Coordinates of C-alpha atoms and ligand atoms in Angstrom, one line a residue:
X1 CA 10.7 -16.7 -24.9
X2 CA 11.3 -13.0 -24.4
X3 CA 11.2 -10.1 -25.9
X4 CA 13.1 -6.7 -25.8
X5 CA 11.5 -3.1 -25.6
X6 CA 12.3 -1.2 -28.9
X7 CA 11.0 2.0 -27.8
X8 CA 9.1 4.1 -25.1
X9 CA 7.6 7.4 -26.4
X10 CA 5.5 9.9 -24.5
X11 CA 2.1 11.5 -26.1
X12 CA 0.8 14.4 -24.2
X13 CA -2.9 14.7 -25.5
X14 CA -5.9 16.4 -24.5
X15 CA -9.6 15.2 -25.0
X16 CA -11.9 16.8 -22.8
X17 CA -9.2 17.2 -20.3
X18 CA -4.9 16.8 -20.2
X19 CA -3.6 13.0 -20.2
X20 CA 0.3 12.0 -20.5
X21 CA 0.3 8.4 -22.1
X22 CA 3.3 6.2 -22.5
X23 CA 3.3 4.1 -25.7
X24 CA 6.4 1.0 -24.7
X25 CA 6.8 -1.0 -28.1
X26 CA 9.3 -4.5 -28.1
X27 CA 10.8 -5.8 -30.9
X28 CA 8.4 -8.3 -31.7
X29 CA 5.9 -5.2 -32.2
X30 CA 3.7 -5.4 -29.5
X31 CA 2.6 -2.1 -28.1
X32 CA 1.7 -1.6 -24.4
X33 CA 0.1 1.2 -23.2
X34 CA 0.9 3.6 -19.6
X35 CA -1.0 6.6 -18.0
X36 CA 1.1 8.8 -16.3
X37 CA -1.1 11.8 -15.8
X38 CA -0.9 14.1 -12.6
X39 CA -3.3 16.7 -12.7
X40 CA -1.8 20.3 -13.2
X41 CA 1.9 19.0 -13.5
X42 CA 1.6 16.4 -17.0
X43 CA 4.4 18.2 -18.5
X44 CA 6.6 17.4 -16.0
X45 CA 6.1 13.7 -15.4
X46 CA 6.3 13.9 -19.3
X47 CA 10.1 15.0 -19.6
X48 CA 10.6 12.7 -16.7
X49 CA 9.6 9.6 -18.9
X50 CA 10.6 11.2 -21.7
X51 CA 14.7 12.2 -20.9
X52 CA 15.2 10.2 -17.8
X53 CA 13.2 6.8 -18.2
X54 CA 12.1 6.2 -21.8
X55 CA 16.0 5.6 -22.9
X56 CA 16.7 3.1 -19.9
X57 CA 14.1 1.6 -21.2
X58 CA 14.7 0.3 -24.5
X59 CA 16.6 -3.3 -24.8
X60 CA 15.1 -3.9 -21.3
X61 CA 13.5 -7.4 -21.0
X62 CA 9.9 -6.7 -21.7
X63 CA 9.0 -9.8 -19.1
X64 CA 10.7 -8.8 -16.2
X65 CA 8.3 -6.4 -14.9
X66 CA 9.5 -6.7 -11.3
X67 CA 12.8 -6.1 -12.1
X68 CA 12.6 -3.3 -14.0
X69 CA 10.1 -1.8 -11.2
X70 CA 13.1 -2.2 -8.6
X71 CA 15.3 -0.8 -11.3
X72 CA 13.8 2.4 -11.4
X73 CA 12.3 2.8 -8.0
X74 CA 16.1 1.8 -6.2
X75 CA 17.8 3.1 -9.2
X76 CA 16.7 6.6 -9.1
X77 CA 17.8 7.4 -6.0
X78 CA 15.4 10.4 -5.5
X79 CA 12.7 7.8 -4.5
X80 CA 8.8 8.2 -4.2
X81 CA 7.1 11.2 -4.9
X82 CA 4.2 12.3 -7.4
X83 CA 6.3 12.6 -10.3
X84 CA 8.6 9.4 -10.1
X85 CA 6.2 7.1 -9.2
X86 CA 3.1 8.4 -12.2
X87 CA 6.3 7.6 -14.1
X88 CA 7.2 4.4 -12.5
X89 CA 3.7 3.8 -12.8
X90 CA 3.2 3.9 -16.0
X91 CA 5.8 2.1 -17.4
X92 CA 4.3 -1.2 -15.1
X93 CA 1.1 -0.8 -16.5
X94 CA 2.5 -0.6 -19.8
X95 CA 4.5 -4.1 -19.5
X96 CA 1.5 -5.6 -17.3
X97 CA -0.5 -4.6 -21.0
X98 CA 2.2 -6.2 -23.1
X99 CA 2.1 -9.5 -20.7
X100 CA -0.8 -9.6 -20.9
X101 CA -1.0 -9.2 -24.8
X102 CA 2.1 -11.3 -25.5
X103 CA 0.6 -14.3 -23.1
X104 CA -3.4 -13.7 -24.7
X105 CA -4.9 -13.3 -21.4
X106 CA -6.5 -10.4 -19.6
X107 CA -4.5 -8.9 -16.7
X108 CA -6.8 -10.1 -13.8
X109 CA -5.7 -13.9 -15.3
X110 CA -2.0 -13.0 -14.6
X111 CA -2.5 -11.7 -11.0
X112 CA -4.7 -15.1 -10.3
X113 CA -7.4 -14.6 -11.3
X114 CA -11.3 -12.8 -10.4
X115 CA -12.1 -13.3 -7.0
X116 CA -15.6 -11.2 -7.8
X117 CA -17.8 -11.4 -10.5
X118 CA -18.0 -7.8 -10.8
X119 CA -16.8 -4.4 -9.1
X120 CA -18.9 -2.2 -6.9
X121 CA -18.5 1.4 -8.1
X122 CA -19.6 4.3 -7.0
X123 CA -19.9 8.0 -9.2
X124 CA -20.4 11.4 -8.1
X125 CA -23.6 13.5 -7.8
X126 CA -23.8 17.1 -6.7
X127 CA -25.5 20.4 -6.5
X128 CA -25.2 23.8 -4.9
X129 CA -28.4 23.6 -3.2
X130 CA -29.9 20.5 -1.3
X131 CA -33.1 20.3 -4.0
X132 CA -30.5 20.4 -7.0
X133 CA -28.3 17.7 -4.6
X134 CA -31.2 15.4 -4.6
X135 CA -31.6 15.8 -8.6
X136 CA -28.1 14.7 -9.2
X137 CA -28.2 11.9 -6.7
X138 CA -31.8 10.6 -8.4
X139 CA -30.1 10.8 -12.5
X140 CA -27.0 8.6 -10.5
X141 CA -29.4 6.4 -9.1
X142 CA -31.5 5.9 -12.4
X143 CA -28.5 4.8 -14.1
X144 CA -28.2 1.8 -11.4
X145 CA -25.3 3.2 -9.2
X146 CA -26.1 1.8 -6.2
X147 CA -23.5 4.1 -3.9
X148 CA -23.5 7.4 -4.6
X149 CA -20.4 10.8 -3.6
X150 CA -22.5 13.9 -2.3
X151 CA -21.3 17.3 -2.3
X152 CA -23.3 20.6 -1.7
X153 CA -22.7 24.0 -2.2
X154 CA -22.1 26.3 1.4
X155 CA -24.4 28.9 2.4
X156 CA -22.2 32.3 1.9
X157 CA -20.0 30.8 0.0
X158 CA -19.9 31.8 -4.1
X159 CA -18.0 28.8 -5.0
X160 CA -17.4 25.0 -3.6
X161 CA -14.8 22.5 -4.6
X162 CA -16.2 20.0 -6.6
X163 CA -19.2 21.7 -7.8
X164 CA -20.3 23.7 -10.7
X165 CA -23.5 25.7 -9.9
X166 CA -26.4 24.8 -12.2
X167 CA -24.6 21.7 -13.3
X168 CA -24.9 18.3 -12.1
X169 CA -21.0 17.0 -13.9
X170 CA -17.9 19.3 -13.4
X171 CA -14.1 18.7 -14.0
X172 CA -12.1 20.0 -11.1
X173 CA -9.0 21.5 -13.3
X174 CA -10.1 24.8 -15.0
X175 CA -8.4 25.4 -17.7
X176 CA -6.5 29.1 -17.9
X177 CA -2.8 29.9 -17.1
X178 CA -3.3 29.8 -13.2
X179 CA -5.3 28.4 -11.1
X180 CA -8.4 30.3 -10.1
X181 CA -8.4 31.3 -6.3
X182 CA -11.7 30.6 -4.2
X183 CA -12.6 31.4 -1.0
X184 CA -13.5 28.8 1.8
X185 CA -14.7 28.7 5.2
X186 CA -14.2 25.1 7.5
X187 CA -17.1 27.1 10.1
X188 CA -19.4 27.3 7.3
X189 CA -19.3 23.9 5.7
X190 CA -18.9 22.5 8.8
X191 CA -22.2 23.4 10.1
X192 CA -24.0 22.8 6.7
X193 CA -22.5 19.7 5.2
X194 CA -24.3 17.0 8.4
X195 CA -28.2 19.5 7.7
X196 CA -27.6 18.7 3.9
X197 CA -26.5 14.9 4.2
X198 CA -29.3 14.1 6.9
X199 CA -31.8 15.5 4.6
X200 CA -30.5 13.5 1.5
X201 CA -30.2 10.4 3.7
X202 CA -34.3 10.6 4.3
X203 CA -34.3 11.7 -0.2
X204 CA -32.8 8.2 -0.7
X205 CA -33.3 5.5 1.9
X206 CA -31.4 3.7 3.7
X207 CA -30.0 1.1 1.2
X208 CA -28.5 3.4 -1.0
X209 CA -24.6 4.2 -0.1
X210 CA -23.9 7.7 0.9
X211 CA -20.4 8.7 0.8
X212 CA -18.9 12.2 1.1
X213 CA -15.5 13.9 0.6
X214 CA -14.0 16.9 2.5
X215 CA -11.0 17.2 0.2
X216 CA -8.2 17.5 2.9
X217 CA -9.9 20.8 4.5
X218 CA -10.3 20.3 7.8
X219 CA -8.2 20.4 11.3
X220 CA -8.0 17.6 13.0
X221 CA -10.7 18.7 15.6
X222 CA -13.3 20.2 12.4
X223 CA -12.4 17.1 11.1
X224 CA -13.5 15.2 14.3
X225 CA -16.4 17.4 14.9
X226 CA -17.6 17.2 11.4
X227 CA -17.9 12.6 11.5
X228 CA -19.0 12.6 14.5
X229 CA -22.1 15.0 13.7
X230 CA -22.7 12.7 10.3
X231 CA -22.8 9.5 11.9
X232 CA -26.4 9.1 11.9
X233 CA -26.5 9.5 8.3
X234 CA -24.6 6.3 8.4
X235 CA -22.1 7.5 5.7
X236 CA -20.5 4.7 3.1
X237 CA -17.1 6.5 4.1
X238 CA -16.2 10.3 5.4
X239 CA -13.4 10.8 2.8
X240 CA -10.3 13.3 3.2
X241 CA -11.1 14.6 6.4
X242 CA -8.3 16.5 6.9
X243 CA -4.7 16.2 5.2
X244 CA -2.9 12.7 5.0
X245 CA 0.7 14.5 5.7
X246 CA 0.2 15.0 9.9
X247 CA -0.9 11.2 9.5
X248 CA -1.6 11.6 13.6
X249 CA -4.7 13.6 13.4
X250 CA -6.9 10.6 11.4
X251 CA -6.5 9.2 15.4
X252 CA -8.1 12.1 17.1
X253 CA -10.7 11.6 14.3
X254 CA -10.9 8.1 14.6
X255 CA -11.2 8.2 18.8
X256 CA -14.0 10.1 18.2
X257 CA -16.4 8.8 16.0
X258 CA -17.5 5.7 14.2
X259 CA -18.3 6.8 11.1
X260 CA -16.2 5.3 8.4
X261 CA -12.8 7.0 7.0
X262 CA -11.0 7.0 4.0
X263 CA -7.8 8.7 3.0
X264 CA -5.5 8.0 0.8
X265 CA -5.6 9.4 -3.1
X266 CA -2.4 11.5 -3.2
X267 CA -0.2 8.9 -1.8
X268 CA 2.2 7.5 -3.9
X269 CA 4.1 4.5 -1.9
X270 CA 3.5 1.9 0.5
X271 CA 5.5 4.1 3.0
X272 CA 2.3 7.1 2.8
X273 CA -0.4 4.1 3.6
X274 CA 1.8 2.5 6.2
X275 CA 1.0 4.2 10.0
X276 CA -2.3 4.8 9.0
X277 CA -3.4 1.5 8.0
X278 CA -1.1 -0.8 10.9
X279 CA -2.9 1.9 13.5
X280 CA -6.3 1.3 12.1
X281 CA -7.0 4.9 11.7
X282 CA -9.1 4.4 8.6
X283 CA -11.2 2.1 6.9
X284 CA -10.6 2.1 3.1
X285 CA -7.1 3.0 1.6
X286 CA -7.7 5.1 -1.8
X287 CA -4.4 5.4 -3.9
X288 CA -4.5 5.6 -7.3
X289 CA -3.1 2.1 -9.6
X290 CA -0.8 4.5 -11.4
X291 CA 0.0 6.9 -9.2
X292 CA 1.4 4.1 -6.6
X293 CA 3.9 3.1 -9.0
X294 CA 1.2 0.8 -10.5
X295 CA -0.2 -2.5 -10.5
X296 CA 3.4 -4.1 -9.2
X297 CA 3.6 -1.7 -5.9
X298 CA -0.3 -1.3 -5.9
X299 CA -0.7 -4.8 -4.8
X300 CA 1.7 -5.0 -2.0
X301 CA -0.4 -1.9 -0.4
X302 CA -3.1 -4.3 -0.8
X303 CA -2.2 -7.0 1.0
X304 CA -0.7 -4.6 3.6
X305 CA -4.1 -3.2 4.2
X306 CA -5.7 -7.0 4.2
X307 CA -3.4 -7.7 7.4
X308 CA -5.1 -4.7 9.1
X309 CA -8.8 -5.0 7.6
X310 CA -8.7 -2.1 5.7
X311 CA -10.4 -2.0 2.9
X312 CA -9.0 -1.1 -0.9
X313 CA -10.6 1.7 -2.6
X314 CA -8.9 3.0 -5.9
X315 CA -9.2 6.3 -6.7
X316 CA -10.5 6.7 -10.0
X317 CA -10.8 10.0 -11.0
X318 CA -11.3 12.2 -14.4
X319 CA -7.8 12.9 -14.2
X320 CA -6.9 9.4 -14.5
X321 CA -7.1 8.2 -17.9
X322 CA -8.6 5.5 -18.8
X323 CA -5.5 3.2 -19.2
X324 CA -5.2 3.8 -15.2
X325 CA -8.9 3.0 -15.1
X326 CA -8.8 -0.6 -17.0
X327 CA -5.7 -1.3 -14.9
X328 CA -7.4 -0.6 -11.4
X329 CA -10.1 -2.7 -12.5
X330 CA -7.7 -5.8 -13.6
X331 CA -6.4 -5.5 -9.7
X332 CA -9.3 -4.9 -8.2
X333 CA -11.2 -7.9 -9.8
X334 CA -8.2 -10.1 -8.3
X335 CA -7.9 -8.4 -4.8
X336 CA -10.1 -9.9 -1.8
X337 CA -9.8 -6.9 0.6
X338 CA -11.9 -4.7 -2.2
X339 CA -14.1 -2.3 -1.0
X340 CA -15.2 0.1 -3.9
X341 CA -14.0 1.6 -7.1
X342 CA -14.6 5.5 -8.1
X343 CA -15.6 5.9 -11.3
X344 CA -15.8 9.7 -12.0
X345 CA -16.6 9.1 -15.7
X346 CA -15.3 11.1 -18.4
X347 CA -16.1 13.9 -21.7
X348 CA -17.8 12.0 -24.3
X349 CA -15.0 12.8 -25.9
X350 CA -12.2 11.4 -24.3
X351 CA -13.3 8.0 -26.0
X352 CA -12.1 9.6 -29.4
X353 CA -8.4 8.8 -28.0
X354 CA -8.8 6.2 -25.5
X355 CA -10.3 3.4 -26.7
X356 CA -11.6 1.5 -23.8
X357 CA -13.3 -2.6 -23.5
X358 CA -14.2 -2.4 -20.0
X359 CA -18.0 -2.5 -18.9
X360 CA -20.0 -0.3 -16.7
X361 CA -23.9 -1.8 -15.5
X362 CA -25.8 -1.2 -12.7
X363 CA -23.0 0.6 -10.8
X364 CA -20.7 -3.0 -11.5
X365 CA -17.2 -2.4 -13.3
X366 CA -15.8 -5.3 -15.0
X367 CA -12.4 -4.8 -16.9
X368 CA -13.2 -7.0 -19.9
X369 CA -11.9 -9.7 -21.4
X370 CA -9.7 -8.6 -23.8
X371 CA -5.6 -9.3 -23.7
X372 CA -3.8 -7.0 -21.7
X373 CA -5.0 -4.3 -20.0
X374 CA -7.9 -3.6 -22.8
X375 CA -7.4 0.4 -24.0
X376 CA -5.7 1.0 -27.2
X377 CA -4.8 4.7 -28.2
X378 CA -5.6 6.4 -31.5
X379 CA -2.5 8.7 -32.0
X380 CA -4.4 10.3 -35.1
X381 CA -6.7 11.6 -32.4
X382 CA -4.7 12.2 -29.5
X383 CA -3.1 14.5 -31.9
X384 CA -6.1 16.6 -32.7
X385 CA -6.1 17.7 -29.0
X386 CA -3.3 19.4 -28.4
X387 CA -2.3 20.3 -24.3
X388 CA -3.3 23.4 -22.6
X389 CA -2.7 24.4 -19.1
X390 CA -5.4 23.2 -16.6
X391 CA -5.1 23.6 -13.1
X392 CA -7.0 22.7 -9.6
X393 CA -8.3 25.3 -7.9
X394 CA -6.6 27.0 -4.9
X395 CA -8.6 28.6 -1.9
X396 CA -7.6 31.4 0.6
X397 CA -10.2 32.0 3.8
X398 CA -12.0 35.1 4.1
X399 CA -9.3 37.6 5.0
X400 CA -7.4 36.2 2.3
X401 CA -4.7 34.1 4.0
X402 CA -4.1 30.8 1.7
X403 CA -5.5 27.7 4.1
X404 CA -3.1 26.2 5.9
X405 CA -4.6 22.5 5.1
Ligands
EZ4_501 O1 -9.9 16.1 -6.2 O2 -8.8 13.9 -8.8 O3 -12.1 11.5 -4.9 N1 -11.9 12.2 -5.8 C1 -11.4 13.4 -5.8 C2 -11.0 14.1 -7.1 C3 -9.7 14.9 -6.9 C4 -9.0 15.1 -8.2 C5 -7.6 15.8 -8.0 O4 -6.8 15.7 -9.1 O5 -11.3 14.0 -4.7 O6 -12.0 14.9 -7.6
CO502 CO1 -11.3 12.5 -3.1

């Protein structure tokens, strides 16, 4: 038995924040459902999926997921890349959703099965100064989130990546028709960040898990400096500690320190993960399900990083929507080598569109038990949020060069 895909139409939406969702219908009339969203560039992975992929796409076998993975991936010539493989991406979580749907078994059944009975997850808790910090870390906490992200503000400093001040939740795309420019200085955090995480390390204990992200800012040495000067905080992971394109400076960090790396969540193929996880330079490996060409590639990064002992460790942020989300959690469930899922969490209302099943308790993700991947999309909604431009920040250092991280 198989069936054919009818038709593959985009819907760019906007609930809380900007999503791009691909809707793949077959003949037979079942609907499976893609995320393709790249924060600050939807509109062009939309017109990707929309003029280049969508009409490939229809009378395709809707069962040979594989196949039609290889098709576009070795078929496009212009492989990897954000763009082609959020598209890619989506398109195999949409037919994993349809398999899923068609066969009346959740995803995790199809890629054999739970090997966990739930999914540590961590969330994110910050504040600008150390007592507001502690605040955001406690609400986390008191929710039953047993690991926790913490992020400070920087003495000197009027703004910080990742934090709003006086708030404890923040989405890092401002909305606006550029992107707002901040100022940053490595010296600054540097010294601060290892005062700030020592003194939260006493707030909370020694059970609860710490982790802590330097969103690609640092050189390699900073970057060095900075893990070795945190490892008695005993950090869950040091994530992003400097870029992940000069993949040879996570070995000058990793000579120098035992504290725990992760790097990973703007790669987009096997081929970015590779070197770093066959030279043991880091720990956990944090693509995104989607934007890794999805649960089809996602897996074989997986059981790359099994073969080094690195851990998997999805990134799961706002900007994901929650069609990436279920679909992480459908792998992770079935994937040994997993270490954590981040769930960033979402507006309230996002869940107008999206339309979610999976479970969040105590800090443990489960994906649900529903067929398929277990989101549906109202379109009546999606429409009542039109697009608007959003963008990440950018940040220049104090005599106004742009970094050159
Ligand atoms: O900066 O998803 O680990 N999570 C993160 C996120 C990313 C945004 C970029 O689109 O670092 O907040
Ligand atoms: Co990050």
């Amino acid at each position: 038995m198989s069936s054919r895909i009818r038709s593959a139409d985009v819907i760019v939406t906007s609930p809380g924040r900007n999503f791009v969702t691909l809707k793949v219908t077959t003949d037979d009339g079942v609907v499976g459902w893609g995320d393709a969203t790249v924060n600050g560039r939807e509109l062009a992975v939309a017109a990707y999926l929309r003029d280049h992929v969508a009409p490939l796409l229809v009378g395709r076998d809707a069962d040979r997921i594989e196949d039609t993975w290889q098709f576009l991936y070795r078929g496009a010539y212009w492989r990897r890349g954000p763009i082609t493989m959020a598209a890619i991406g989506a398109v195999d979580l949409a037919l994993w959703d349809i398999r899923g749907k068609v066969l009346d078994q959740p995803v995790y059944n199809l890629l054999g099965g739970a090997v966990r009975d739930g999914i540590l997850s961590y969330t994110h808790a910050s504040g600008w100064t150390l007592e507001e910090l502690k605040d955001s870390v406690d609400e986390v906490l008191s929710r039953g989130f047993r690991a926790v992200r913490a992020q400070s503000g920087v003495p000197g400093l009027d703004t910080v990546y990742g934090i709003h001040r006086g708030q404890s939740s923040y989405e890092p795309a401002a909305r606006g028709i550029s992107p707002v420019e901040e100022m940053w200085d490595t010296r600054a955090y540097v010294r601060h960040a290892p005062r700030v995480l020592a003194d939260l390390r006493d707030h909370v204990g020694e059970e609860v898990e710490l982790l802590h992200d330097a969103h690609h800012r640092l050189r390699p040495i900073e970057a060095a400096q900075l893990a070795k000067d945190l490892e008695p905080v005993r950090l869950f992971w040091l994530e992003d500690v400097t870029t992940g394109e000069n993949q040879e400076a996570m070995r000058l960090v990793r000579e120098n320190t035992t504290t725990p790396l992760a790097l990973g969540e703007v790669f987009n193929t096997i081929w970015d993960c590779k070197d770093l996880i066959t030279s043991q330079s880091i720990d956990f490996i944090r693509s995104s399900v989607m934007h890794a060409g999805g649960i089809s590639h996602s897996r074989r990064i997986n059981d790359l990083a099994s073969l080094w002992q690195v851990q998997v460790a999805p990134h799961g942020p706002s900007d994901v929507s929650p069609i990436t989300m279920a679909a992480s959690l459908h792998l992770d469930l079935a994937t040994p080598n997993l270490g954590i899922q981040e769930h960033m969490g979402y507006p309230a209302v996002t869940a107008e569109v999206f339309r979610s099943t999976y479970s969040l308790a105590d800090g443990m993700l489960h994906p649900g038990d529903a067929p398929g991947l277990g989101v549906e999309v109202d379109e009546d909604a999606a429409a009542r949020f039109p697009y608007s431009r959003a963008y990440l920040p950018v940040a220049r250092r104090r005599d106004g060069t742009m970094t050159d991280w």
